[in-house]
Amino acid sequence: MTTSWKRTLPALGLGIALGLGLSRIRLDTPTVSAQETESPRAEPGTVLADLLEGNKRFVEGKAAHPHADQARIAELAKGQHPRAVVLACADSRVAPEIVFDQGLGDIFTIRVAGNTLDATIVGSVEYAVEHLGSSLVLVMGHARCGAVRTTLDVYGKPDALVALGPNLEALVERIAPIVPALPAGLEGEARIEAAVEANAAFVAHQLEAQSEIVHHAVESKKATVIAGVYDLAHGGKVTILEKSEKK
Ligand SMILES: [Zn+2]
């Protein structure tokens, strides 16, 4: 079945109108149904342990593929309460639901090349933390990341940067701030690995710095922001890098 323009255009118009008026709307009042907020928030450590347990099943070839049936869909139609947000790379080898052996409704997944931030991505994290009850935010970099590799390749080479075109240039510029702080003496894959870790940690830090909602959730211990790396080069194990916990 196709959706007609008559149906689509009014919806687009409504979206644009909402977007233009967003600064005047209190996000915690009119936009979220009660069904989406009534579930108690899980303890972040418990959520992380569950994700890592799922990753262990995945690595060991014992994935349970939970929450992937019609009964789950019927349950989720009433509302969603994803316990974790995972911000991961768009790389086709990185699929958080598979890597963590989770199902529908379990994790609020956001994917973009290089697991970078912009306003809409920060807003997506805020929505999950504030309105869906997610208590863990994991920024997950990964081995063999093309976005990070490209950033290292063109760093300090203005002509190569411009040759990427304006949009890839914008992507690279979001990752570039981590390059000067990389340890000296690293070459090749070791340098890329260090950059992947640095980028994930940087994004986790920036997420809190750029979002009052996320920062407040961390301060009030409603949520935790952490960074990790998915090692697709060695079986797919996820290693947690650091916790962003401030007093
Ligand atoms: Zn990547």
mmCIF file of C-alpha atoms and ligand atoms in Angstrom:
data_model
loop_
_atom_site.group_PDB
_atom_site.id
_atom_site.type_symbol
_atom_site.label_atom_id
_atom_site.label_comp_id
_atom_site.label_asym_id
_atom_site.label_seq_id
_atom_site.Cartn_x
_atom_site.Cartn_y
_atom_site.Cartn_z
ATOM 1 C CA MET A 1 0.000 0.000 0.000
ATOM 2 C CA THR A 2 1.280 3.455 -0.812
ATOM 3 C CA THR A 3 0.763 6.544 1.244
ATOM 4 C CA SER A 4 -0.782 9.350 -0.727
ATOM 5 C CA TRP A 5 0.602 12.872 -0.812
ATOM 6 C CA LYS A 6 -2.722 14.022 0.569
ATOM 7 C CA ARG A 7 -2.051 12.034 3.707
ATOM 8 C CA THR A 8 1.659 12.830 3.941
ATOM 9 C CA LEU A 9 1.737 16.560 3.341
ATOM 10 C CA PRO A 10 -0.505 17.622 6.222
ATOM 11 C CA ALA A 11 1.599 15.448 8.526
ATOM 12 C CA LEU A 12 4.763 17.143 7.287
ATOM 13 C CA GLY A 13 3.184 20.520 7.798
ATOM 14 C CA LEU A 14 2.299 19.628 11.347
ATOM 15 C CA GLY A 15 5.852 18.456 11.999
ATOM 16 C CA ILE A 16 7.312 21.689 10.671
ATOM 17 C CA ALA A 17 4.893 23.729 12.727
ATOM 18 C CA LEU A 18 5.805 21.799 15.857
ATOM 19 C CA GLY A 19 9.484 22.256 15.100
ATOM 20 C CA LEU A 20 9.185 25.990 14.670
ATOM 21 C CA GLY A 21 7.282 26.273 17.908
ATOM 22 C CA LEU A 22 9.475 23.955 19.916
ATOM 23 C CA SER A 23 11.189 26.653 21.932
ATOM 24 C CA ARG A 24 7.825 27.684 23.295
ATOM 25 C CA ILE A 25 6.688 24.191 24.210
ATOM 26 C CA ARG A 26 7.437 22.587 27.532
ATOM 27 C CA LEU A 27 8.711 19.167 26.496
ATOM 28 C CA ASP A 28 7.495 17.539 29.683
ATOM 29 C CA THR A 29 3.863 18.486 29.305
ATOM 30 C CA PRO A 30 1.999 18.033 26.062
ATOM 31 C CA THR A 31 4.002 15.733 23.846
ATOM 32 C CA VAL A 32 4.204 12.459 25.731
ATOM 33 C CA SER A 33 1.479 10.038 26.642
ATOM 34 C CA ALA A 34 1.111 8.834 30.214
ATOM 35 C CA GLN A 35 1.810 5.306 28.991
ATOM 36 C CA GLU A 36 5.338 6.317 28.099
ATOM 37 C CA THR A 37 6.237 7.699 31.506
ATOM 38 C CA GLU A 38 4.622 5.485 34.085
ATOM 39 C CA SER A 39 7.216 2.685 34.187
ATOM 40 C CA PRO A 40 9.752 2.967 37.043
ATOM 41 C CA ARG A 41 13.292 3.787 36.018
ATOM 42 C CA ALA A 42 15.713 0.870 36.223
ATOM 43 C CA GLU A 43 18.973 1.197 38.126
ATOM 44 C CA PRO A 44 21.736 2.039 35.575
ATOM 45 C CA GLY A 45 24.126 -0.598 36.891
ATOM 46 C CA THR A 46 21.480 -3.286 36.460
ATOM 47 C CA VAL A 47 20.776 -2.147 32.908
ATOM 48 C CA LEU A 48 24.481 -2.207 32.031
ATOM 49 C CA ALA A 49 24.900 -5.672 33.539
ATOM 50 C CA ASP A 50 21.966 -6.885 31.429
ATOM 51 C CA LEU A 51 23.470 -5.427 28.244
ATOM 52 C CA LEU A 52 26.872 -6.948 28.953
ATOM 53 C CA GLU A 53 25.258 -10.292 29.710
ATOM 54 C CA GLY A 54 23.507 -10.098 26.340
ATOM 55 C CA ASN A 55 26.813 -9.209 24.671
ATOM 56 C CA LYS A 56 28.384 -12.250 26.317
ATOM 57 C CA ARG A 57 25.632 -14.464 24.872
ATOM 58 C CA PHE A 58 26.245 -12.906 21.441
ATOM 59 C CA VAL A 59 30.016 -13.413 21.612
ATOM 60 C CA GLU A 60 29.609 -17.013 22.733
ATOM 61 C CA GLY A 61 27.110 -17.808 19.998
ATOM 62 C CA LYS A 62 24.322 -18.291 22.532
ATOM 63 C CA ALA A 63 22.079 -15.366 21.594
ATOM 64 C CA ALA A 64 18.509 -15.754 22.872
ATOM 65 C CA HIS A 65 16.963 -13.196 20.460
ATOM 66 C CA PRO A 66 14.440 -12.047 23.078
ATOM 67 C CA HIS A 67 11.389 -9.845 22.562
ATOM 68 C CA ALA A 68 11.056 -10.396 18.841
ATOM 69 C CA ASP A 69 7.596 -11.887 18.480
ATOM 70 C CA GLN A 70 4.001 -10.807 17.973
ATOM 71 C CA ALA A 71 3.274 -10.871 21.705
ATOM 72 C CA ARG A 72 6.048 -8.314 22.243
ATOM 73 C CA ILE A 73 4.696 -6.089 19.487
ATOM 74 C CA ALA A 74 1.231 -6.210 21.042
ATOM 75 C CA GLU A 75 2.685 -5.275 24.427
ATOM 76 C CA LEU A 76 4.762 -2.417 22.969
ATOM 77 C CA ALA A 77 1.826 -0.960 21.087
ATOM 78 C CA LYS A 78 0.655 0.312 24.480
ATOM 79 C CA GLY A 79 3.908 2.189 25.101
ATOM 80 C CA GLN A 80 7.670 1.857 25.260
ATOM 81 C CA HIS A 81 10.088 1.922 28.193
ATOM 82 C CA PRO A 82 13.550 1.252 26.741
ATOM 83 C CA ARG A 83 15.941 0.949 29.650
ATOM 84 C CA ALA A 84 19.030 2.102 27.730
ATOM 85 C CA VAL A 85 19.993 4.514 24.992
ATOM 86 C CA VAL A 86 22.773 3.298 22.719
ATOM 87 C CA LEU A 87 24.412 5.876 20.456
ATOM 88 C CA ALA A 88 26.384 3.853 17.921
ATOM 89 C CA CYS A 89 27.947 4.169 14.493
ATOM 90 C CA ALA A 90 25.843 3.628 11.366
ATOM 91 C CA ASP A 91 28.434 1.069 10.187
ATOM 92 C CA SER A 92 26.598 -2.007 8.884
ATOM 93 C CA ARG A 93 28.620 -4.246 11.201
ATOM 94 C CA VAL A 94 27.365 -2.423 14.299
ATOM 95 C CA ALA A 95 23.806 -3.334 15.278
ATOM 96 C CA PRO A 96 23.219 -2.765 18.999
ATOM 97 C CA GLU A 97 20.139 -4.994 19.246
ATOM 98 C CA ILE A 98 22.175 -7.897 17.859
ATOM 99 C CA VAL A 99 25.425 -7.089 19.665
ATOM 100 C CA PHE A 100 23.642 -6.906 23.040
ATOM 101 C CA ASP A 101 21.101 -9.665 22.263
ATOM 102 C CA GLN A 102 18.165 -7.360 22.942
ATOM 103 C CA GLY A 103 14.766 -7.152 21.305
ATOM 104 C CA LEU A 104 12.022 -4.748 20.382
ATOM 105 C CA GLY A 105 11.437 -2.067 22.993
ATOM 106 C CA ASP A 106 14.600 -2.876 24.965
ATOM 107 C CA ILE A 107 17.057 -0.219 23.795
ATOM 108 C CA PHE A 108 16.593 3.199 22.229
ATOM 109 C CA THR A 109 19.142 3.019 19.430
ATOM 110 C CA ILE A 110 20.565 6.071 17.686
ATOM 111 C CA ARG A 111 23.027 5.482 14.867
ATOM 112 C CA VAL A 112 25.135 7.921 12.893
ATOM 113 C CA ALA A 113 28.571 7.581 11.296
ATOM 114 C CA GLY A 114 31.242 8.006 13.943
ATOM 115 C CA ASN A 115 28.618 8.044 16.741
ATOM 116 C CA THR A 116 28.832 11.828 16.683
ATOM 117 C CA LEU A 117 26.507 14.478 18.067
ATOM 118 C CA ASP A 118 24.328 17.169 16.613
ATOM 119 C CA ALA A 119 21.238 18.876 17.987
ATOM 120 C CA THR A 120 18.775 16.267 16.738
ATOM 121 C CA ILE A 121 20.841 13.437 18.184
ATOM 122 C CA VAL A 122 21.184 15.184 21.543
ATOM 123 C CA GLY A 123 17.435 15.784 21.405
ATOM 124 C CA SER A 124 16.822 12.097 20.713
ATOM 125 C CA VAL A 125 18.855 11.119 23.784
ATOM 126 C CA GLU A 126 16.996 13.708 25.851
ATOM 127 C CA TYR A 127 13.663 12.311 24.731
ATOM 128 C CA ALA A 128 14.573 8.782 25.808
ATOM 129 C CA VAL A 129 16.062 9.842 29.144
ATOM 130 C CA GLU A 130 13.407 12.371 30.075
ATOM 131 C CA HIS A 131 10.250 10.871 28.627
ATOM 132 C CA LEU A 132 10.799 7.149 28.104
ATOM 133 C CA GLY A 133 12.603 6.445 31.356
ATOM 134 C CA SER A 134 15.958 5.278 29.956
ATOM 135 C CA SER A 135 18.523 5.254 32.761
ATOM 136 C CA LEU A 136 21.683 4.259 30.905
ATOM 137 C CA VAL A 137 23.207 6.103 27.958
ATOM 138 C CA LEU A 138 25.986 4.217 26.214
ATOM 139 C CA VAL A 139 28.062 5.904 23.519
ATOM 140 C CA MET A 140 29.560 2.989 21.622
ATOM 141 C CA GLY A 141 32.485 3.331 19.255
ATOM 142 C CA HIS A 142 33.793 0.365 17.314
ATOM 143 C CA ALA A 143 36.936 -1.147 15.856
ATOM 144 C CA ARG A 144 37.581 -0.505 12.149
ATOM 145 C CA CYS A 145 35.455 2.677 12.184
ATOM 146 C CA GLY A 146 35.649 4.298 8.759
ATOM 147 C CA ALA A 147 34.570 7.706 10.035
ATOM 148 C CA VAL A 148 37.389 7.752 12.591
ATOM 149 C CA ARG A 149 39.891 6.373 10.096
ATOM 150 C CA THR A 150 38.956 9.046 7.551
ATOM 151 C CA THR A 151 39.307 11.748 10.191
ATOM 152 C CA LEU A 152 42.863 10.604 10.952
ATOM 153 C CA ASP A 153 43.647 10.380 7.228
ATOM 154 C CA VAL A 154 42.632 13.944 6.415
ATOM 155 C CA TYR A 155 43.568 15.639 9.680
ATOM 156 C CA GLY A 156 45.912 18.558 8.992
ATOM 157 C CA LYS A 157 45.411 18.199 5.221
ATOM 158 C CA PRO A 158 43.001 20.976 4.158
ATOM 159 C CA ASP A 159 42.887 19.857 0.518
ATOM 160 C CA ALA A 160 41.990 16.295 1.461
ATOM 161 C CA LEU A 161 39.344 17.582 3.859
ATOM 162 C CA VAL A 162 37.728 19.798 1.222
ATOM 163 C CA ALA A 163 37.850 16.941 -1.299
ATOM 164 C CA LEU A 164 35.462 14.969 0.922
ATOM 165 C CA GLY A 165 32.697 17.451 0.184
ATOM 166 C CA PRO A 166 30.905 19.680 2.687
ATOM 167 C CA ASN A 167 28.806 17.028 4.398
ATOM 168 C CA LEU A 168 31.539 14.488 5.052
ATOM 169 C CA GLU A 169 33.732 17.417 6.022
ATOM 170 C CA ALA A 170 31.169 18.338 8.667
ATOM 171 C CA LEU A 171 31.203 14.762 9.947
ATOM 172 C CA VAL A 172 35.002 14.672 10.150
ATOM 173 C CA GLU A 173 35.083 18.008 11.944
ATOM 174 C CA ARG A 174 32.977 16.537 14.751
ATOM 175 C CA ILE A 175 35.566 13.822 15.347
ATOM 176 C CA ALA A 176 38.681 15.962 14.745
ATOM 177 C CA PRO A 177 38.900 17.526 18.256
ATOM 178 C CA ILE A 178 40.141 14.230 19.691
ATOM 179 C CA VAL A 179 43.117 13.937 17.346
ATOM 180 C CA PRO A 180 45.595 16.350 19.024
ATOM 181 C CA ALA A 181 45.272 14.518 22.345
ATOM 182 C CA LEU A 182 46.042 11.043 20.952
ATOM 183 C CA PRO A 183 49.135 9.398 22.430
ATOM 184 C CA ALA A 184 52.278 10.001 20.381
ATOM 185 C CA GLY A 185 54.018 7.136 18.650
ATOM 186 C CA LEU A 186 50.942 5.158 17.638
ATOM 187 C CA GLU A 187 50.667 3.991 14.041
ATOM 188 C CA GLY A 188 48.078 2.321 11.837
ATOM 189 C CA GLU A 189 45.377 0.264 13.519
ATOM 190 C CA ALA A 190 46.669 1.017 17.022
ATOM 191 C CA ARG A 191 46.212 4.724 16.389
ATOM 192 C CA ILE A 192 42.724 4.167 14.997
ATOM 193 C CA GLU A 193 41.805 2.097 18.065
ATOM 194 C CA ALA A 194 43.034 4.853 20.362
ATOM 195 C CA ALA A 195 41.040 7.400 18.351
ATOM 196 C CA VAL A 196 37.880 5.263 18.493
ATOM 197 C CA GLU A 197 38.153 5.090 22.284
ATOM 198 C CA ALA A 198 38.900 8.795 22.570
ATOM 199 C CA ASN A 199 35.972 9.677 20.323
ATOM 200 C CA ALA A 200 33.482 7.579 22.299
ATOM 201 C CA ALA A 201 34.667 9.099 25.575
ATOM 202 C CA PHE A 202 34.617 12.589 24.056
ATOM 203 C CA VAL A 203 31.061 12.183 22.767
ATOM 204 C CA ALA A 204 29.880 10.860 26.139
ATOM 205 C CA HIS A 205 31.387 13.895 27.811
ATOM 206 C CA GLN A 206 30.015 16.278 25.188
ATOM 207 C CA LEU A 207 26.543 14.801 25.495
ATOM 208 C CA GLU A 208 26.393 15.824 29.108
ATOM 209 C CA ALA A 209 28.005 19.181 28.375
ATOM 210 C CA GLN A 210 25.560 20.003 25.573
ATOM 211 C CA SER A 211 22.374 18.846 27.272
ATOM 212 C CA GLU A 212 20.912 20.319 30.422
ATOM 213 C CA ILE A 213 18.399 17.496 30.517
ATOM 214 C CA VAL A 214 21.061 14.776 30.375
ATOM 215 C CA HIS A 215 23.304 16.654 32.789
ATOM 216 C CA HIS A 216 20.466 17.036 35.271
ATOM 217 C CA ALA A 217 19.526 13.358 34.921
ATOM 218 C CA VAL A 218 23.126 12.400 35.741
ATOM 219 C CA GLU A 219 23.353 14.857 38.637
ATOM 220 C CA SER A 220 20.140 13.544 40.157
ATOM 221 C CA LYS A 221 21.279 9.931 39.581
ATOM 222 C CA LYS A 222 18.347 9.186 37.307
ATOM 223 C CA ALA A 223 20.750 8.247 34.525
ATOM 224 C CA THR A 224 24.373 7.421 33.797
ATOM 225 C CA VAL A 225 26.333 8.246 30.654
ATOM 226 C CA ILE A 226 29.130 5.865 29.736
ATOM 227 C CA ALA A 227 31.350 5.111 26.765
ATOM 228 C CA GLY A 228 32.326 1.771 25.326
ATOM 229 C CA VAL A 229 33.932 0.103 22.340
ATOM 230 C CA TYR A 230 32.613 -2.800 20.324
ATOM 231 C CA ASP A 231 35.484 -4.886 19.027
ATOM 232 C CA LEU A 232 34.130 -6.313 15.816
ATOM 233 C CA ALA A 233 37.674 -7.292 14.849
ATOM 234 C CA HIS A 234 37.859 -9.821 17.686
ATOM 235 C CA GLY A 235 34.499 -11.504 18.080
ATOM 236 C CA GLY A 236 32.282 -8.576 18.976
ATOM 237 C CA LYS A 237 32.993 -8.051 22.672
ATOM 238 C CA VAL A 238 31.936 -4.686 24.106
ATOM 239 C CA THR A 239 34.292 -3.079 26.624
ATOM 240 C CA ILE A 240 33.141 -0.201 28.817
ATOM 241 C CA LEU A 241 35.679 2.614 28.860
ATOM 242 C CA GLU A 242 34.658 5.042 31.510
ATOM 243 C CA LYS A 243 31.768 6.208 33.573
ATOM 244 C CA SER A 244 30.729 9.819 33.486
ATOM 245 C CA GLU A 245 29.575 10.287 37.042
ATOM 246 C CA LYS A 246 29.754 13.727 38.560
ATOM 247 C CA LYS A 247 28.929 14.813 42.058
HETATM 248 ZN ZN ZN B 1 32.064 3.580 12.422
#
